[in-house]
């Protein structure tokens, strides 16, 4: 869960850079028109009468477009269903430009809703403003108009305000390559996988150590005593086996006590009376001299 939260946090921090962008990329470095190139005029005309109810909400975004580009934007909204031909709307935009402006630094957008969930538009741009509002810049504006037109959460004023403001910000910078956000997303995924593997490895190690400690704590004490006794017995058996040959050699080399001392004379054996070689004892009667002898 922590890894998922980290990945979501990085995704939010990067502003959803992994998502696809359906707006034309800006590939040209553009310079804004000098201050005062465009004469100050109103920002819009609502010929339909039911589109713009909060002028300030619309004008905020259009003013930001002017601050970024130096080109003064103008929105002309025709009554719904007036025309579905972009060529016809472009011609009408040229006509309105000549009628409304006396400089070459305006951009006018003629908008017409078809009443069936779609719209058509045409535009005209002054010769000086063309250095900023080139074909690529116009495509950027068209993409933003299409995106915000389909956004049901925006009001009519917000639709046009955001389209112009975002166009001004985008066309005055070179859009980064889509490989950059893709590389960032890939890096986020790789980091998340590495962190997940490290966390799993640490968790598995802790579990193994916990199981080992549990086995040690649950083992009976007799098991430890028997093991120590067996080790001690094997130790003494090994020592006894090593001493046995030395003891046998010592007993074989010791002679008989009687034969080992040559200075001790042998004690003669006493003759037995019945021995034939033994002298006979004198007779008591013959050896005693009496008075008659």
Tab-separated table of C-alpha atoms in Angstrom:
chain	number	residue	atom	x	y	z
A	1	UNK	CA	0.000	0.000	0.000
A	2	UNK	CA	2.841	2.412	0.785
A	3	UNK	CA	4.348	1.800	-2.659
A	4	UNK	CA	1.002	2.452	-4.352
A	5	UNK	CA	0.554	5.631	-2.337
A	6	UNK	CA	4.051	6.772	-3.339
A	7	UNK	CA	3.351	6.134	-7.010
A	8	UNK	CA	0.050	8.049	-6.819
A	9	UNK	CA	1.784	10.925	-5.060
A	10	UNK	CA	4.448	11.138	-7.761
A	11	UNK	CA	1.765	10.939	-10.454
A	12	UNK	CA	-0.171	13.807	-8.863
A	13	UNK	CA	2.998	15.860	-8.408
A	14	UNK	CA	3.838	15.495	-12.081
A	15	UNK	CA	0.369	16.692	-12.997
A	16	UNK	CA	-0.681	13.536	-14.761
A	17	UNK	CA	2.173	13.763	-17.240
A	18	UNK	CA	1.589	10.160	-18.330
A	19	UNK	CA	-1.767	10.966	-19.875
A	20	UNK	CA	-2.039	11.654	-23.598
A	21	UNK	CA	-2.384	15.288	-24.807
A	22	UNK	CA	-4.894	15.821	-27.603
A	23	UNK	CA	-3.856	19.453	-28.166
A	24	UNK	CA	-1.494	20.390	-30.987
A	25	UNK	CA	2.098	20.785	-29.833
A	26	UNK	CA	3.764	24.162	-30.096
A	27	UNK	CA	7.016	23.676	-31.984
A	28	UNK	CA	7.867	27.313	-32.776
A	29	UNK	CA	9.450	29.967	-30.595
A	30	UNK	CA	7.187	32.996	-30.937
A	31	UNK	CA	7.757	36.579	-29.868
A	32	UNK	CA	4.839	38.652	-28.574
A	33	UNK	CA	3.868	41.782	-30.474
A	34	UNK	CA	5.199	45.041	-29.056
A	35	UNK	CA	3.097	46.878	-26.510
A	36	UNK	CA	0.469	49.077	-28.170
A	37	UNK	CA	0.547	47.296	-31.530
A	38	UNK	CA	-3.165	46.545	-31.133
A	39	UNK	CA	-5.690	49.282	-30.502
A	40	UNK	CA	-7.929	48.714	-27.497
A	41	UNK	CA	-11.376	47.419	-28.449
A	42	UNK	CA	-14.100	45.344	-26.787
A	43	UNK	CA	-13.501	41.603	-26.547
A	44	UNK	CA	-16.722	40.151	-27.924
A	45	UNK	CA	-20.118	40.464	-29.571
A	46	UNK	CA	-22.935	38.052	-28.662
A	47	UNK	CA	-25.229	38.287	-31.674
A	48	UNK	CA	-27.171	35.250	-30.428
A	49	UNK	CA	-27.884	37.038	-27.164
A	50	UNK	CA	-27.951	33.922	-24.981
A	51	UNK	CA	-24.312	32.930	-24.688
A	52	UNK	CA	-22.515	35.512	-22.592
A	53	UNK	CA	-24.164	36.316	-19.266
A	54	UNK	CA	-21.064	37.131	-17.217
A	55	UNK	CA	-18.773	39.256	-19.406
A	56	UNK	CA	-16.004	39.438	-16.835
A	57	UNK	CA	-15.641	35.642	-16.725
A	58	UNK	CA	-15.063	35.676	-20.490
A	59	UNK	CA	-12.829	38.743	-20.605
A	60	UNK	CA	-10.413	37.484	-17.929
A	61	UNK	CA	-9.168	34.681	-20.170
A	62	UNK	CA	-9.071	36.834	-23.295
A	63	UNK	CA	-7.033	39.468	-21.459
A	64	UNK	CA	-4.536	36.816	-20.441
A	65	UNK	CA	-4.248	35.809	-24.088
A	66	UNK	CA	-3.425	39.407	-24.994
A	67	UNK	CA	-0.851	39.696	-22.181
A	68	UNK	CA	0.932	36.583	-23.468
A	69	UNK	CA	0.869	37.335	-27.201
A	70	UNK	CA	0.352	41.070	-27.728
A	71	UNK	CA	-2.476	40.103	-30.122
A	72	UNK	CA	-5.915	41.472	-29.243
A	73	UNK	CA	-8.541	38.688	-29.408
A	74	UNK	CA	-12.130	39.216	-30.453
A	75	UNK	CA	-15.048	36.752	-30.275
A	76	UNK	CA	-18.092	37.129	-32.479
A	77	UNK	CA	-20.941	34.688	-31.670
A	78	UNK	CA	-23.558	34.212	-34.375
A	79	UNK	CA	-27.100	33.037	-33.638
A	80	UNK	CA	-27.261	29.240	-33.386
A	81	UNK	CA	-27.637	27.494	-36.735
A	82	UNK	CA	-26.725	30.521	-38.851
A	83	UNK	CA	-24.112	28.647	-40.862
A	84	UNK	CA	-22.391	25.272	-40.932
A	85	UNK	CA	-19.797	26.216	-43.548
A	86	UNK	CA	-16.368	27.071	-42.208
A	87	UNK	CA	-15.503	28.722	-45.519
A	88	UNK	CA	-18.522	30.991	-45.240
A	89	UNK	CA	-17.667	31.807	-41.630
A	90	UNK	CA	-14.065	32.659	-42.614
A	91	UNK	CA	-15.317	35.080	-45.267
A	92	UNK	CA	-17.607	36.699	-42.737
A	93	UNK	CA	-14.645	37.022	-40.339
A	94	UNK	CA	-12.659	38.923	-43.012
A	95	UNK	CA	-15.593	41.252	-43.519
A	96	UNK	CA	-15.965	41.926	-39.796
A	97	UNK	CA	-12.231	42.590	-39.431
A	98	UNK	CA	-12.390	45.390	-41.952
A	99	UNK	CA	-15.448	46.840	-40.225
A	100	UNK	CA	-14.274	46.645	-36.603
A	101	UNK	CA	-10.483	47.194	-36.586
A	102	UNK	CA	-8.072	49.706	-38.015
A	103	UNK	CA	-4.841	47.938	-37.042
A	104	UNK	CA	-3.097	44.697	-38.033
A	105	UNK	CA	-2.725	43.220	-34.545
A	106	UNK	CA	-6.205	41.740	-33.960
A	107	UNK	CA	-7.465	38.172	-34.174
A	108	UNK	CA	-11.203	37.627	-34.652
A	109	UNK	CA	-13.013	34.316	-34.161
A	110	UNK	CA	-16.500	33.889	-35.601
A	111	UNK	CA	-18.326	31.112	-33.712
A	112	UNK	CA	-21.611	29.431	-34.618
A	113	UNK	CA	-23.292	26.581	-32.726
A	114	UNK	CA	-25.297	24.244	-34.950
A	115	UNK	CA	-27.821	23.481	-32.205
A	116	UNK	CA	-27.049	19.735	-32.372
A	117	UNK	CA	-24.132	19.480	-29.979
A	118	UNK	CA	-21.445	20.747	-32.335
A	119	UNK	CA	-20.075	24.010	-33.677
A	120	UNK	CA	-18.271	25.597	-36.604
A	121	UNK	CA	-15.915	28.540	-36.684
A	122	UNK	CA	-13.950	30.811	-38.991
A	123	UNK	CA	-11.285	33.386	-38.264
A	124	UNK	CA	-9.356	36.355	-39.609
A	125	UNK	CA	-5.985	37.662	-38.456
A	126	UNK	CA	-4.138	40.922	-39.083
A	127	UNK	CA	-0.890	40.861	-41.013
A	128	UNK	CA	1.173	41.829	-37.971
A	129	UNK	CA	-0.599	39.317	-35.741
A	130	UNK	CA	0.237	36.496	-38.174
A	131	UNK	CA	3.743	36.280	-36.692
A	132	UNK	CA	2.068	34.924	-33.555
A	133	UNK	CA	-1.251	33.463	-34.738
A	134	UNK	CA	0.129	31.215	-37.470
A	135	UNK	CA	-1.544	28.022	-38.676
A	136	UNK	CA	-0.116	25.972	-35.791
A	137	UNK	CA	-1.333	28.489	-33.206
A	138	UNK	CA	-4.807	28.484	-34.768
A	139	UNK	CA	-4.833	24.663	-34.538
A	140	UNK	CA	-3.993	24.927	-30.827
A	141	UNK	CA	-6.970	27.270	-30.301
A	142	UNK	CA	-9.252	24.930	-32.271
A	143	UNK	CA	-8.177	21.958	-30.120
A	144	UNK	CA	-8.858	23.816	-26.865
A	145	UNK	CA	-12.251	24.999	-28.155
A	146	UNK	CA	-13.192	21.414	-29.002
A	147	UNK	CA	-11.992	20.130	-25.606
A	148	UNK	CA	-13.831	22.687	-23.506
A	149	UNK	CA	-16.955	22.664	-25.680
A	150	UNK	CA	-17.415	18.999	-24.720
A	151	UNK	CA	-16.832	19.732	-21.035
A	152	UNK	CA	-20.314	19.957	-19.555
A	153	UNK	CA	-18.921	21.322	-16.303
A	154	UNK	CA	-17.956	24.652	-17.891
A	155	UNK	CA	-20.193	27.612	-18.549
A	156	UNK	CA	-20.265	29.320	-21.958
A	157	UNK	CA	-18.070	32.123	-20.636
A	158	UNK	CA	-15.573	29.683	-19.153
A	159	UNK	CA	-15.453	27.711	-22.393
A	160	UNK	CA	-14.088	30.629	-24.407
A	161	UNK	CA	-12.105	32.136	-21.534
A	162	UNK	CA	-10.118	28.959	-20.908
A	163	UNK	CA	-9.650	28.253	-24.614
A	164	UNK	CA	-8.040	31.646	-25.247
A	165	UNK	CA	-6.011	31.717	-22.006
A	166	UNK	CA	-4.594	28.213	-22.491
A	167	UNK	CA	-3.836	28.904	-26.148
A	168	UNK	CA	-1.849	32.011	-25.245
A	169	UNK	CA	0.198	30.096	-22.678
A	170	UNK	CA	0.861	27.140	-24.977
A	171	UNK	CA	1.815	28.868	-28.215
A	172	UNK	CA	4.338	31.166	-26.517
A	173	UNK	CA	6.431	28.224	-25.350
A	174	UNK	CA	7.796	25.184	-27.153
A	175	UNK	CA	5.908	22.097	-26.025
A	176	UNK	CA	8.147	19.460	-24.487
A	177	UNK	CA	8.546	16.179	-26.273
A	178	UNK	CA	6.029	13.509	-25.227
A	179	UNK	CA	8.998	11.245	-24.535
A	180	UNK	CA	9.786	13.290	-21.424
A	181	UNK	CA	6.559	12.493	-19.540
A	182	UNK	CA	6.727	8.906	-20.788
A	183	UNK	CA	10.258	8.582	-19.432
A	184	UNK	CA	9.136	10.080	-16.124
A	185	UNK	CA	6.250	7.620	-15.916
A	186	UNK	CA	8.566	4.711	-16.695
A	187	UNK	CA	10.951	5.883	-13.986
A	188	UNK	CA	8.082	6.116	-11.489
A	189	UNK	CA	6.996	2.556	-12.302
A	190	UNK	CA	10.560	1.211	-12.037
A	191	UNK	CA	11.123	2.947	-8.701
A	192	UNK	CA	7.822	1.575	-7.409
A	193	UNK	CA	8.787	-1.978	-8.457
A	194	UNK	CA	12.241	-1.713	-6.865
A	195	UNK	CA	10.773	-0.399	-3.621
A	196	UNK	CA	8.179	-3.174	-3.624
A	197	UNK	CA	10.881	-5.828	-4.072
A	198	UNK	CA	13.016	-4.356	-1.289
A	199	UNK	CA	10.055	-4.159	1.069
A	200	UNK	CA	9.083	-7.755	0.255
A	201	UNK	CA	12.644	-8.985	0.817
A	202	UNK	CA	12.857	-7.270	4.206
A	203	UNK	CA	9.446	-8.592	5.196
A	204	UNK	CA	10.378	-12.158	4.218
A	205	UNK	CA	13.630	-11.913	6.195
A	206	UNK	CA	11.785	-10.666	9.275
A	207	UNK	CA	9.295	-13.514	8.948
A	208	UNK	CA	12.086	-16.099	8.699
A	209	UNK	CA	13.813	-14.681	11.774
A	210	UNK	CA	10.516	-14.588	13.626
A	211	UNK	CA	9.808	-18.254	12.810
A	212	UNK	CA	13.329	-19.240	13.857
A	213	UNK	CA	13.015	-17.390	17.163
A	214	UNK	CA	9.619	-18.963	17.740
A	215	UNK	CA	11.086	-22.445	17.182
A	216	UNK	CA	13.879	-21.708	19.653
A	217	UNK	CA	11.493	-20.411	22.297
A	218	UNK	CA	9.091	-23.322	21.845
A	219	UNK	CA	11.808	-26.029	21.989
A	220	UNK	CA	11.767	-28.070	25.328
A	221	UNK	CA	14.664	-27.515	27.746
A	222	UNK	CA	15.450	-31.271	27.808
A	223	UNK	CA	16.375	-31.035	24.184
A	224	UNK	CA	19.103	-28.544	24.948
A	225	UNK	CA	20.292	-30.674	28.000
A	226	UNK	CA	20.456	-33.908	26.013
A	227	UNK	CA	22.385	-32.211	23.272
A	228	UNK	CA	24.962	-30.833	25.690
A	229	UNK	CA	25.260	-34.217	27.421
A	230	UNK	CA	25.794	-35.994	24.123
A	231	UNK	CA	28.461	-33.502	23.107
A	232	UNK	CA	30.246	-33.944	26.451
A	233	UNK	CA	30.082	-37.757	26.208
A	234	UNK	CA	31.526	-37.707	22.706
A	235	UNK	CA	34.306	-35.455	23.955
A	236	UNK	CA	35.326	-37.852	26.753
A	237	UNK	CA	34.997	-40.916	24.541
A	238	UNK	CA	37.414	-39.323	22.113
A	239	UNK	CA	39.862	-38.562	24.944
A	240	UNK	CA	39.654	-42.165	26.325
A	241	UNK	CA	40.251	-43.645	22.903
A	242	UNK	CA	43.365	-41.510	22.524
A	243	UNK	CA	44.793	-42.578	25.971
A	244	UNK	CA	44.209	-46.395	25.618
A	245	UNK	CA	47.251	-47.213	23.380
A	246	UNK	CA	49.604	-45.351	25.740
A	247	UNK	CA	48.385	-47.347	28.746
A	248	UNK	CA	48.859	-50.705	26.958
A	249	UNK	CA	52.418	-49.881	25.948
A	250	UNK	CA	53.362	-48.948	29.539
A	251	UNK	CA	52.128	-52.242	31.058
A	252	UNK	CA	54.020	-54.387	28.525
A	253	UNK	CA	57.404	-52.785	29.203
A	254	UNK	CA	57.407	-53.389	33.084
A	255	UNK	CA	59.445	-56.698	34.199
A	256	UNK	CA	58.690	-58.999	37.165
A	257	UNK	CA	59.728	-57.461	40.482
A	258	UNK	CA	61.818	-60.489	41.556
A	259	UNK	CA	63.802	-60.708	38.350
A	260	UNK	CA	64.397	-57.029	38.010
A	261	UNK	CA	66.690	-56.674	41.121
A	262	UNK	CA	69.957	-58.699	40.692
A	263	UNK	CA	71.333	-57.651	44.101
A	264	UNK	CA	68.613	-59.360	46.047
A	265	UNK	CA	69.743	-62.972	46.873
A	266	UNK	CA	67.342	-65.689	46.316
A	267	UNK	CA	65.981	-67.266	49.443
A	268	UNK	CA	66.755	-70.991	49.480
A	269	UNK	CA	63.819	-73.215	49.820
A	270	UNK	CA	63.562	-75.255	53.006
A	271	UNK	CA	64.085	-79.012	52.640
A	272	UNK	CA	61.078	-81.065	53.395
A	273	UNK	CA	61.592	-83.936	55.833
A	274	UNK	CA	60.433	-86.397	53.351
A	275	UNK	CA	62.914	-85.202	50.786
A	276	UNK	CA	65.379	-88.078	50.027
A	277	UNK	CA	68.295	-85.734	49.844
A	278	UNK	CA	67.665	-84.144	53.173
A	279	UNK	CA	69.840	-85.300	56.193
A	280	UNK	CA	67.989	-87.330	58.725
A	281	UNK	CA	67.422	-85.929	62.168
A	282	UNK	CA	69.333	-87.637	65.017
A	283	UNK	CA	67.393	-89.971	67.183
A	284	UNK	CA	66.563	-88.422	70.480
A	285	UNK	CA	67.380	-91.577	72.472
A	286	UNK	CA	70.829	-92.135	71.014
A	287	UNK	CA	71.928	-88.638	71.296
A	288	UNK	CA	71.138	-88.362	74.945
A	289	UNK	CA	73.938	-89.714	77.122
A	290	UNK	CA	72.705	-91.402	80.173
A	291	UNK	CA	74.595	-92.420	83.263
A	292	UNK	CA	75.082	-95.906	81.899
A	293	UNK	CA	77.012	-94.699	78.781
